[in-house]
Every structure is written in C-alpha cells, then in structure tokens.
C-alpha cells in the first residue's frame, strides 16, 4: 500500500498534527481515521473549544448533568475539555508508544485569564497535568514574560509543555533558554529528563497577513511584488537556524548526554488566509527535519490531496535576513509586528475563553429549566 502525503512528510522528519478537537471528531471515528492516515498529534486552544462547544449540541447532555450536580461554569468547562483531551490522547497512545514518545501528543491550554499571574499559571499547569493523567499530553503556555517562568517551572517538574504564541526570533530564543533551564532544574532535583518533551509553537500566517497590509497601503508596486507573502517564511527560516544552533551547542550537548530531547519547532497558524496564495503555502515552505506542523482541517485535507513531500529547510538564511532588512528599510519592523501579534493573540484567546464560558452559562440556564 502506498504512503499518504502525511506519511511521506513524516519520513522527512516533520510530523503533521491537527489544530482542532471536538467531541464529534472523536466519537465519529474521524480522528482515528486520520491517525491511520499518518496524523501524529493534536493541538487545541480556547477558540477551538469555543467553536466545538458553543456551536453544537454534542456537549449539552454532559453540561446538563454537571449543572444539575451543582458544578460551576468553570468546573463544567474543565470537565468537558479534560474529557476530550483524555479521549484523544488515548487514541494517540499507540503512536506515542511506537515512536518512543516522539509523537502522539494532545495539547491543552492553561486558562488564558491567568496570563498575568506566574504562580497561578504554574499551579494550574500542574493541576491540569495531574487531572489529565496521560503521559502523551502537553500543557500549553503562552511565551510571555510570565509564561517563560511557567515553562521553566513545569519542565522542572517533568511536565510536557507546548510553548505557544511565539512570533519573533528573539522570543523564540528566550523559550529555548527557559526549556534548558527547566531541564537543568529537573536534573538537579534527581528527575529523569528523558521523560519530558516540549515543542515551541511559532505562529506563521498572521505575520504575512499583517505585513502584506502594511506593504499595500504605503509601498511602491515593485516592492510589493518582491516582498508580499515573504515575511512569514523568512522569519521561520531565521528561527529554524536559531533552533539548529541552540540544539547543537555545548549546553544542550551536556543535557542530551543525560537523555534530554530536542524541543522541536512547531509551525502553527499555517492555514492560508489569502486566497492568492497556495492552500499549502505554509506546509510545503516549512518542511524541515525535527519539526511539527499543526494544521486546521481544511489544510490537512489539502495536504492529503495534493501535498508535496520535499524538504524546504534549512534554506537560504542570508536571503531571509535580507527580506527582513528590506522590510526594515521600508519602515516595517518585523520584530515590532511580532510583538503586536503576540498581544493580539493573547487578547483573542482571552476573549474566546470568555465567550465560551458565557455560552456554557447560557446552555446551563436553558437545559436546566424545570
């Protein structure tokens, strides 16, 4: 039997994960089918859970049961999301075992309302890990100043972490340091660093969306043609180069000798938002060894249909740096754009979380009417 495109890409060292989760996906057998086709992991976020819970009736019976048992809105949210992640992780467990812990992970995000509180985030991350009670889950933590401390603290306790909302190369480098600090703490405390895994999630397409708008509003046509749609992958090229340097350096070599694993780069937000671009632009342009790409359903279908398994990185790093410099000369600072996108991403997840809890509250009221 011939390999699927997901399996072919996996042979090149990149794992395709899906950026979606829902009760229907699990119960219908769709997730199991995708795993059989070569899907190697799953990610979630507050926006995804808002869509799954608020726009379907799949969770209504459980919401009613929990509400009638006196559970609060947050407790209901917690039970629903934990159950989905546990059930998905169980479906991926065979893959987790067969890849010796490389793949087969499902990620769950810490309550975004705690984003400004380091200790509260750390405590919540530990609670989620213990309640999930699965070796093949990852706790998602945003790469903010507080979040970096949370990443270090969770890794130090042997907890798998998906560090999310990374946009800039500078932000990425801080994430790597937090990961290595956490491993050193775990090692110092007698822990087994070979048991912990982490990914660093780099958000991609939003950079092109933002910078393309800036180009078309104030830039000569010749510059627009040469730079439009180039910033995001250029930024990824630079980050991947930092990844290679960081994990071939002496500090990680010492940790690797004790059993530590690479913190793989994970390309996120890789659905194409501009119809003028290929629907697999942020797949084919980002295939690289020791990476993950987490994609929405539509993009995953496109990859299965007409994806191309061909390495794209490491590529032309000087060319990527030149692209960033050309943008700077036009008054577009990629680093500043990345900082703005981080703030917008944090706000969007917090808003989605608020909308989700409001939806659960409304369903409670409707379902529990006597």
Coordinates of C-alpha atoms in Angstrom, one line a residue:
X1 CA 0.0 0.0 0.0
X2 CA 1.4 3.4 -0.9
X3 CA 2.1 6.0 1.7
X4 CA -0.2 9.0 2.3
X5 CA 1.3 12.5 2.0
X6 CA 1.4 12.8 5.8
X7 CA 3.4 9.6 6.0
X8 CA 5.8 10.8 3.2
X9 CA 6.4 14.1 5.0
X10 CA 6.9 12.2 8.3
X11 CA 9.7 10.3 6.5
X12 CA 11.5 13.6 6.0
X13 CA 11.4 14.3 9.8
X14 CA 8.3 16.5 10.1
X15 CA 5.2 15.4 12.0
X16 CA 1.8 16.7 10.9
X17 CA -0.6 17.4 13.8
X18 CA -4.2 18.8 13.6
X19 CA -5.1 22.1 15.1
X20 CA -8.7 21.1 16.1
X21 CA -10.6 19.0 18.6
X22 CA -14.2 18.2 19.2
X23 CA -16.4 15.5 20.7
X24 CA -17.8 14.7 17.3
X25 CA -14.3 14.2 15.8
X26 CA -13.5 11.7 18.5
X27 CA -16.9 9.9 18.7
X28 CA -17.4 9.6 14.9
X29 CA -14.1 7.9 14.3
X30 CA -12.8 10.7 12.2
X31 CA -9.8 11.2 14.5
X32 CA -8.9 7.5 14.4
X33 CA -9.1 7.5 10.6
X34 CA -6.7 10.5 10.4
X35 CA -4.3 8.8 12.7
X36 CA -4.4 5.7 10.4
X37 CA -3.6 8.1 7.5
X38 CA -0.5 9.4 9.3
X39 CA -1.7 12.2 11.6
X40 CA 0.8 12.3 14.5
X41 CA -0.7 14.7 17.1
X42 CA -3.3 17.3 18.0
X43 CA -3.5 20.8 19.4
X44 CA -6.3 22.8 20.9
X45 CA -6.9 26.4 22.1
X46 CA -9.7 28.4 23.7
X47 CA -11.0 29.4 20.3
X48 CA -11.2 25.8 19.1
X49 CA -13.1 24.7 22.2
X50 CA -15.4 27.7 21.9
X51 CA -16.3 26.6 18.4
X52 CA -16.8 23.0 19.4
X53 CA -18.9 23.5 22.5
X54 CA -20.9 26.6 21.7
X55 CA -22.0 25.7 18.1
X56 CA -23.1 22.1 18.6
X57 CA -25.3 20.0 20.8
X58 CA -22.7 17.4 21.4
X59 CA -21.9 18.6 24.9
X60 CA -25.4 19.5 26.0
X61 CA -26.2 16.3 27.9
X62 CA -23.0 16.5 29.8
X63 CA -23.5 20.2 30.6
X64 CA -26.9 19.5 31.9
X65 CA -25.7 16.5 34.0
X66 CA -22.8 18.6 35.5
X67 CA -25.0 21.6 36.1
X68 CA -27.6 19.6 37.9
X69 CA -24.8 18.2 40.1
X70 CA -24.1 21.7 41.2
X71 CA -20.9 22.3 39.1
X72 CA -19.8 25.8 38.4
X73 CA -19.4 27.1 34.9
X74 CA -15.6 26.8 35.1
X75 CA -15.9 23.3 36.5
X76 CA -18.1 22.3 33.6
X77 CA -15.6 23.8 31.1
X78 CA -12.9 21.9 32.8
X79 CA -14.7 18.6 32.7
X80 CA -15.6 18.9 29.0
X81 CA -12.1 19.9 27.8
X82 CA -10.3 17.4 30.0
X83 CA -12.5 14.6 28.7
X84 CA -11.9 15.5 25.1
X85 CA -8.2 15.7 25.5
X86 CA -8.0 12.4 27.5
X87 CA -10.1 10.5 24.9
X88 CA -8.0 11.9 22.1
X89 CA -4.8 11.1 23.9
X90 CA -6.0 7.5 24.3
X91 CA -6.5 7.2 20.6
X92 CA -2.9 8.5 20.0
X93 CA -1.4 6.3 22.7
X94 CA -0.3 3.6 20.3
X95 CA 1.6 6.1 18.2
X96 CA 3.1 7.6 21.3
X97 CA 4.4 4.2 22.3
X98 CA 5.6 3.2 18.8
X99 CA 7.5 6.4 18.3
X100 CA 9.0 6.1 21.8
X101 CA 7.4 9.4 22.9
X102 CA 8.3 11.5 19.9
X103 CA 4.7 11.9 18.7
X104 CA 1.1 11.1 19.7
X105 CA 0.5 14.2 21.9
X106 CA -2.6 16.3 22.5
X107 CA -2.3 19.8 23.9
X108 CA -4.5 21.7 26.4
X109 CA -4.1 25.4 27.2
X110 CA -3.9 26.9 30.6
X111 CA -6.8 29.3 31.4
X112 CA -5.8 32.5 29.5
X113 CA -7.4 34.6 32.2
X114 CA -4.4 33.6 34.4
X115 CA -1.9 35.0 31.9
X116 CA -0.6 37.8 34.1
X117 CA -0.1 35.6 37.2
X118 CA 3.0 33.4 37.1
X119 CA 2.3 31.4 40.2
X120 CA -1.3 30.9 39.4
X121 CA -0.4 29.7 35.9
X122 CA 2.2 27.3 37.3
X123 CA -0.3 25.9 39.8
X124 CA -2.9 25.5 37.1
X125 CA -0.5 23.8 34.8
X126 CA 0.4 21.2 37.4
X127 CA -3.3 20.7 38.2
X128 CA -4.2 20.1 34.6
X129 CA -1.3 17.6 34.1
X130 CA -2.3 15.7 37.2
X131 CA -6.0 15.6 36.2
X132 CA -5.3 14.6 32.6
X133 CA -3.2 11.8 33.9
X134 CA -1.8 10.8 30.5
X135 CA 1.9 10.7 29.5
X136 CA 1.1 11.9 26.0
X137 CA -0.4 15.3 26.7
X138 CA 1.2 18.7 26.7
X139 CA 0.3 21.8 28.7
X140 CA 0.1 24.9 26.5
X141 CA 1.7 28.0 27.9
X142 CA 2.0 31.4 26.1
X143 CA 5.5 32.7 25.6
X144 CA 5.1 35.9 27.6
X145 CA 7.5 37.1 30.3
X146 CA 5.4 35.4 32.9
X147 CA 4.9 32.4 30.7
X148 CA 8.6 31.8 30.3
X149 CA 8.8 31.3 34.1
X150 CA 5.9 28.9 33.9
X151 CA 7.6 26.9 31.1
X152 CA 10.8 26.6 33.2
X153 CA 8.8 25.6 36.3
X154 CA 6.7 22.9 34.5
X155 CA 9.6 21.4 32.7
X156 CA 11.5 21.3 36.1
X157 CA 8.6 19.1 37.3
X158 CA 8.8 16.8 34.4
X159 CA 5.7 18.1 32.7
X160 CA 5.4 18.2 28.9
X161 CA 5.0 21.7 27.6
X162 CA 3.8 23.2 24.3
X163 CA 5.1 26.8 24.4
X164 CA 2.6 28.8 22.3
X165 CA 2.2 32.3 20.7
X166 CA 5.8 32.6 19.6
X167 CA 6.2 35.1 16.8
X168 CA 9.7 36.6 16.9
X169 CA 13.2 35.1 16.8
X170 CA 14.1 36.9 20.0
X171 CA 11.0 35.5 21.7
X172 CA 11.9 32.0 20.4
X173 CA 15.4 32.2 21.9
X174 CA 14.0 33.0 25.3
X175 CA 11.8 30.0 25.0
X176 CA 14.8 27.7 24.3
X177 CA 16.6 29.1 27.4
X178 CA 13.5 28.5 29.6
X179 CA 13.4 24.9 28.3
X180 CA 17.0 24.3 29.1
X181 CA 16.8 25.9 32.5
X182 CA 13.9 23.7 33.3
X183 CA 15.8 20.6 32.2
X184 CA 18.7 21.6 34.4
X185 CA 16.4 22.1 37.4
X186 CA 14.8 18.7 36.8
X187 CA 18.2 17.0 36.5
X188 CA 19.5 18.8 39.7
X189 CA 16.5 17.5 41.6
X190 CA 17.1 13.9 40.6
X191 CA 14.4 13.8 37.8
X192 CA 14.6 11.8 34.6
X193 CA 14.9 14.4 31.8
X194 CA 14.5 11.7 29.2
X195 CA 10.8 11.5 30.1
X196 CA 9.9 15.2 29.3
X197 CA 9.0 16.5 25.9
X198 CA 8.3 20.0 24.6
X199 CA 7.6 21.9 21.4
X200 CA 8.0 25.6 20.6
X201 CA 5.0 26.8 18.6
X202 CA 5.8 29.5 16.1
X203 CA 2.8 31.4 14.6
X204 CA 3.3 31.9 10.9
X205 CA 0.5 33.1 8.6
X206 CA -0.6 36.1 10.8
X207 CA 2.8 37.7 10.1
X208 CA 2.2 37.8 6.3
X209 CA -1.4 39.0 6.9
X210 CA -0.2 41.9 8.9
X211 CA 2.8 42.8 6.8
X212 CA 1.1 42.4 3.5
X213 CA -1.5 45.0 4.6
X214 CA 1.4 47.4 5.5
X215 CA 3.0 46.9 2.2
X216 CA -0.1 47.5 0.1
X217 CA -1.0 50.6 1.9
X218 CA 2.2 52.6 1.5
X219 CA 4.7 50.8 -0.7
X220 CA 5.7 51.2 -4.3
X221 CA 4.3 48.4 -6.5
X222 CA 7.8 47.0 -7.3
X223 CA 8.4 46.5 -3.6
X224 CA 5.0 45.0 -3.0
X225 CA 5.6 42.4 -5.7
X226 CA 9.0 41.4 -4.4
X227 CA 8.2 41.3 -0.7
X228 CA 4.5 40.3 -0.5
X229 CA 4.0 37.0 1.2
X230 CA 7.7 36.6 2.0
X231 CA 8.0 37.8 5.6
X232 CA 6.4 34.8 7.5
X233 CA 8.6 32.1 5.9
X234 CA 11.7 34.3 6.2
X235 CA 11.0 34.7 9.9
X236 CA 10.7 30.9 10.2
X237 CA 14.0 30.4 8.3
X238 CA 15.7 32.6 10.9
X239 CA 14.1 30.8 13.8
X240 CA 14.9 27.4 12.4
X241 CA 18.5 28.5 12.1
X242 CA 18.5 29.5 15.8
X243 CA 16.9 26.1 16.6
X244 CA 19.8 24.3 14.9
X245 CA 22.4 26.4 16.6
X246 CA 20.8 26.2 20.0
X247 CA 20.5 22.4 20.0
X248 CA 23.9 21.7 18.6
X249 CA 25.6 23.9 21.2
X250 CA 27.6 22.7 24.3
X251 CA 24.8 23.4 26.8
X252 CA 22.4 21.1 25.1
X253 CA 25.0 18.5 24.3
X254 CA 25.6 18.1 28.0
X255 CA 21.8 17.7 28.6
X256 CA 21.5 15.3 25.7
X257 CA 24.2 13.1 27.2
X258 CA 21.8 12.8 30.2
X259 CA 18.9 11.8 28.0
X260 CA 17.3 15.2 27.1
X261 CA 15.3 15.5 23.9
X262 CA 15.2 18.4 21.4
X263 CA 12.5 20.9 21.9
X264 CA 11.1 20.6 18.4
X265 CA 9.9 23.7 16.5
X266 CA 6.2 23.6 15.8
X267 CA 4.8 25.7 13.0
X268 CA 1.3 27.0 14.0
X269 CA -1.3 29.1 12.3
X270 CA -0.4 27.5 9.0
X271 CA -3.7 27.7 7.2
X272 CA -3.6 30.0 4.2
X273 CA -5.6 33.2 4.8
X274 CA -5.0 34.9 1.5
X275 CA -6.7 33.2 -1.5
X276 CA -4.0 34.4 -3.8
X277 CA -1.6 32.0 -2.1
X278 CA -1.4 28.3 -2.4
X279 CA -3.6 26.5 0.1
X280 CA -0.5 24.6 1.2
X281 CA 1.9 27.5 1.2
X282 CA 2.8 27.2 4.9
X283 CA 3.2 23.4 4.6
X284 CA 5.4 23.0 1.6
X285 CA 7.5 26.0 2.5
X286 CA 8.2 24.8 6.1
X287 CA 9.1 21.1 5.8
X288 CA 12.2 20.5 7.8
X289 CA 13.8 17.8 10.0
X290 CA 12.9 17.7 13.7
X291 CA 9.8 19.9 13.3
X292 CA 6.0 19.7 13.6
X293 CA 3.3 21.5 11.6
X294 CA -0.1 21.7 13.2
X295 CA -2.8 22.5 10.6
X296 CA -6.6 23.2 10.5
X297 CA -8.9 20.6 9.0
X298 CA -9.1 22.2 5.6
X299 CA -5.3 22.5 5.2
X300 CA -4.9 18.9 6.3
X301 CA -7.3 17.8 3.6
X302 CA -5.4 19.8 1.1
X303 CA -2.1 18.2 2.1
X304 CA -3.6 14.7 1.8
X305 CA -5.0 15.6 -1.6
X306 CA -2.1 17.4 -3.3
X307 CA 0.7 17.9 -0.8
X308 CA 4.4 17.6 -1.8
X309 CA 6.9 15.8 0.4
X310 CA 10.1 17.8 -0.2
X311 CA 12.4 19.4 2.3
X312 CA 12.3 23.2 2.3
X313 CA 14.6 23.9 5.2
X314 CA 17.3 24.6 6.1
X315 CA 17.2 27.1 3.3
X316 CA 18.6 30.5 2.4
X317 CA 19.1 32.1 5.8
X318 CA 21.0 35.1 4.3
X319 CA 18.1 35.6 1.9
X320 CA 15.6 35.5 4.8
X321 CA 17.7 38.1 6.7
X322 CA 17.8 40.3 3.5
X323 CA 14.0 40.1 3.3
X324 CA 13.7 41.3 6.9
X325 CA 16.2 44.1 6.2
X326 CA 14.4 45.2 3.1
X327 CA 11.2 45.5 5.1
X328 CA 13.0 47.5 7.8
X329 CA 14.2 50.0 5.2
X330 CA 10.6 50.4 4.2
X331 CA 9.7 51.3 7.8
X332 CA 8.3 47.8 8.6
X333 CA 9.9 46.3 11.7
X334 CA 9.2 42.6 11.8
X335 CA 10.0 42.4 15.5
X336 CA 7.5 45.2 16.3
X337 CA 4.9 43.4 14.2
X338 CA 5.6 40.2 16.1
X339 CA 5.1 41.9 19.4
X340 CA 1.8 43.4 18.3
X341 CA 0.6 40.0 17.1
X342 CA 1.5 38.4 20.4
X343 CA -0.7 41.0 22.2
X344 CA -3.5 40.4 19.8
X345 CA -3.2 36.6 20.1
X346 CA -3.4 36.8 23.9
X347 CA -6.4 39.1 23.7
X348 CA -8.1 36.8 21.2
X349 CA -7.7 33.7 23.3
X350 CA -8.9 35.5 26.4
X351 CA -12.0 36.8 24.5
X352 CA -12.7 33.3 23.2
X353 CA -12.5 31.9 26.7
X354 CA -14.9 34.5 28.0
X355 CA -17.3 33.7 25.1
X356 CA -17.0 30.0 25.8
X357 CA -17.9 30.3 29.5
X358 CA -20.8 32.6 28.6
X359 CA -22.1 30.0 26.2
X360 CA -21.8 27.3 28.8
X361 CA -23.7 29.6 31.3
X362 CA -26.4 30.1 28.7
X363 CA -26.7 26.4 28.0
X364 CA -26.9 25.7 31.7
X365 CA -29.8 28.1 32.1
X366 CA -31.6 26.6 29.1
X367 CA -31.0 23.0 29.8
X368 CA -31.8 23.1 33.4
X369 CA -35.1 24.9 33.2
X370 CA -37.6 23.0 35.3

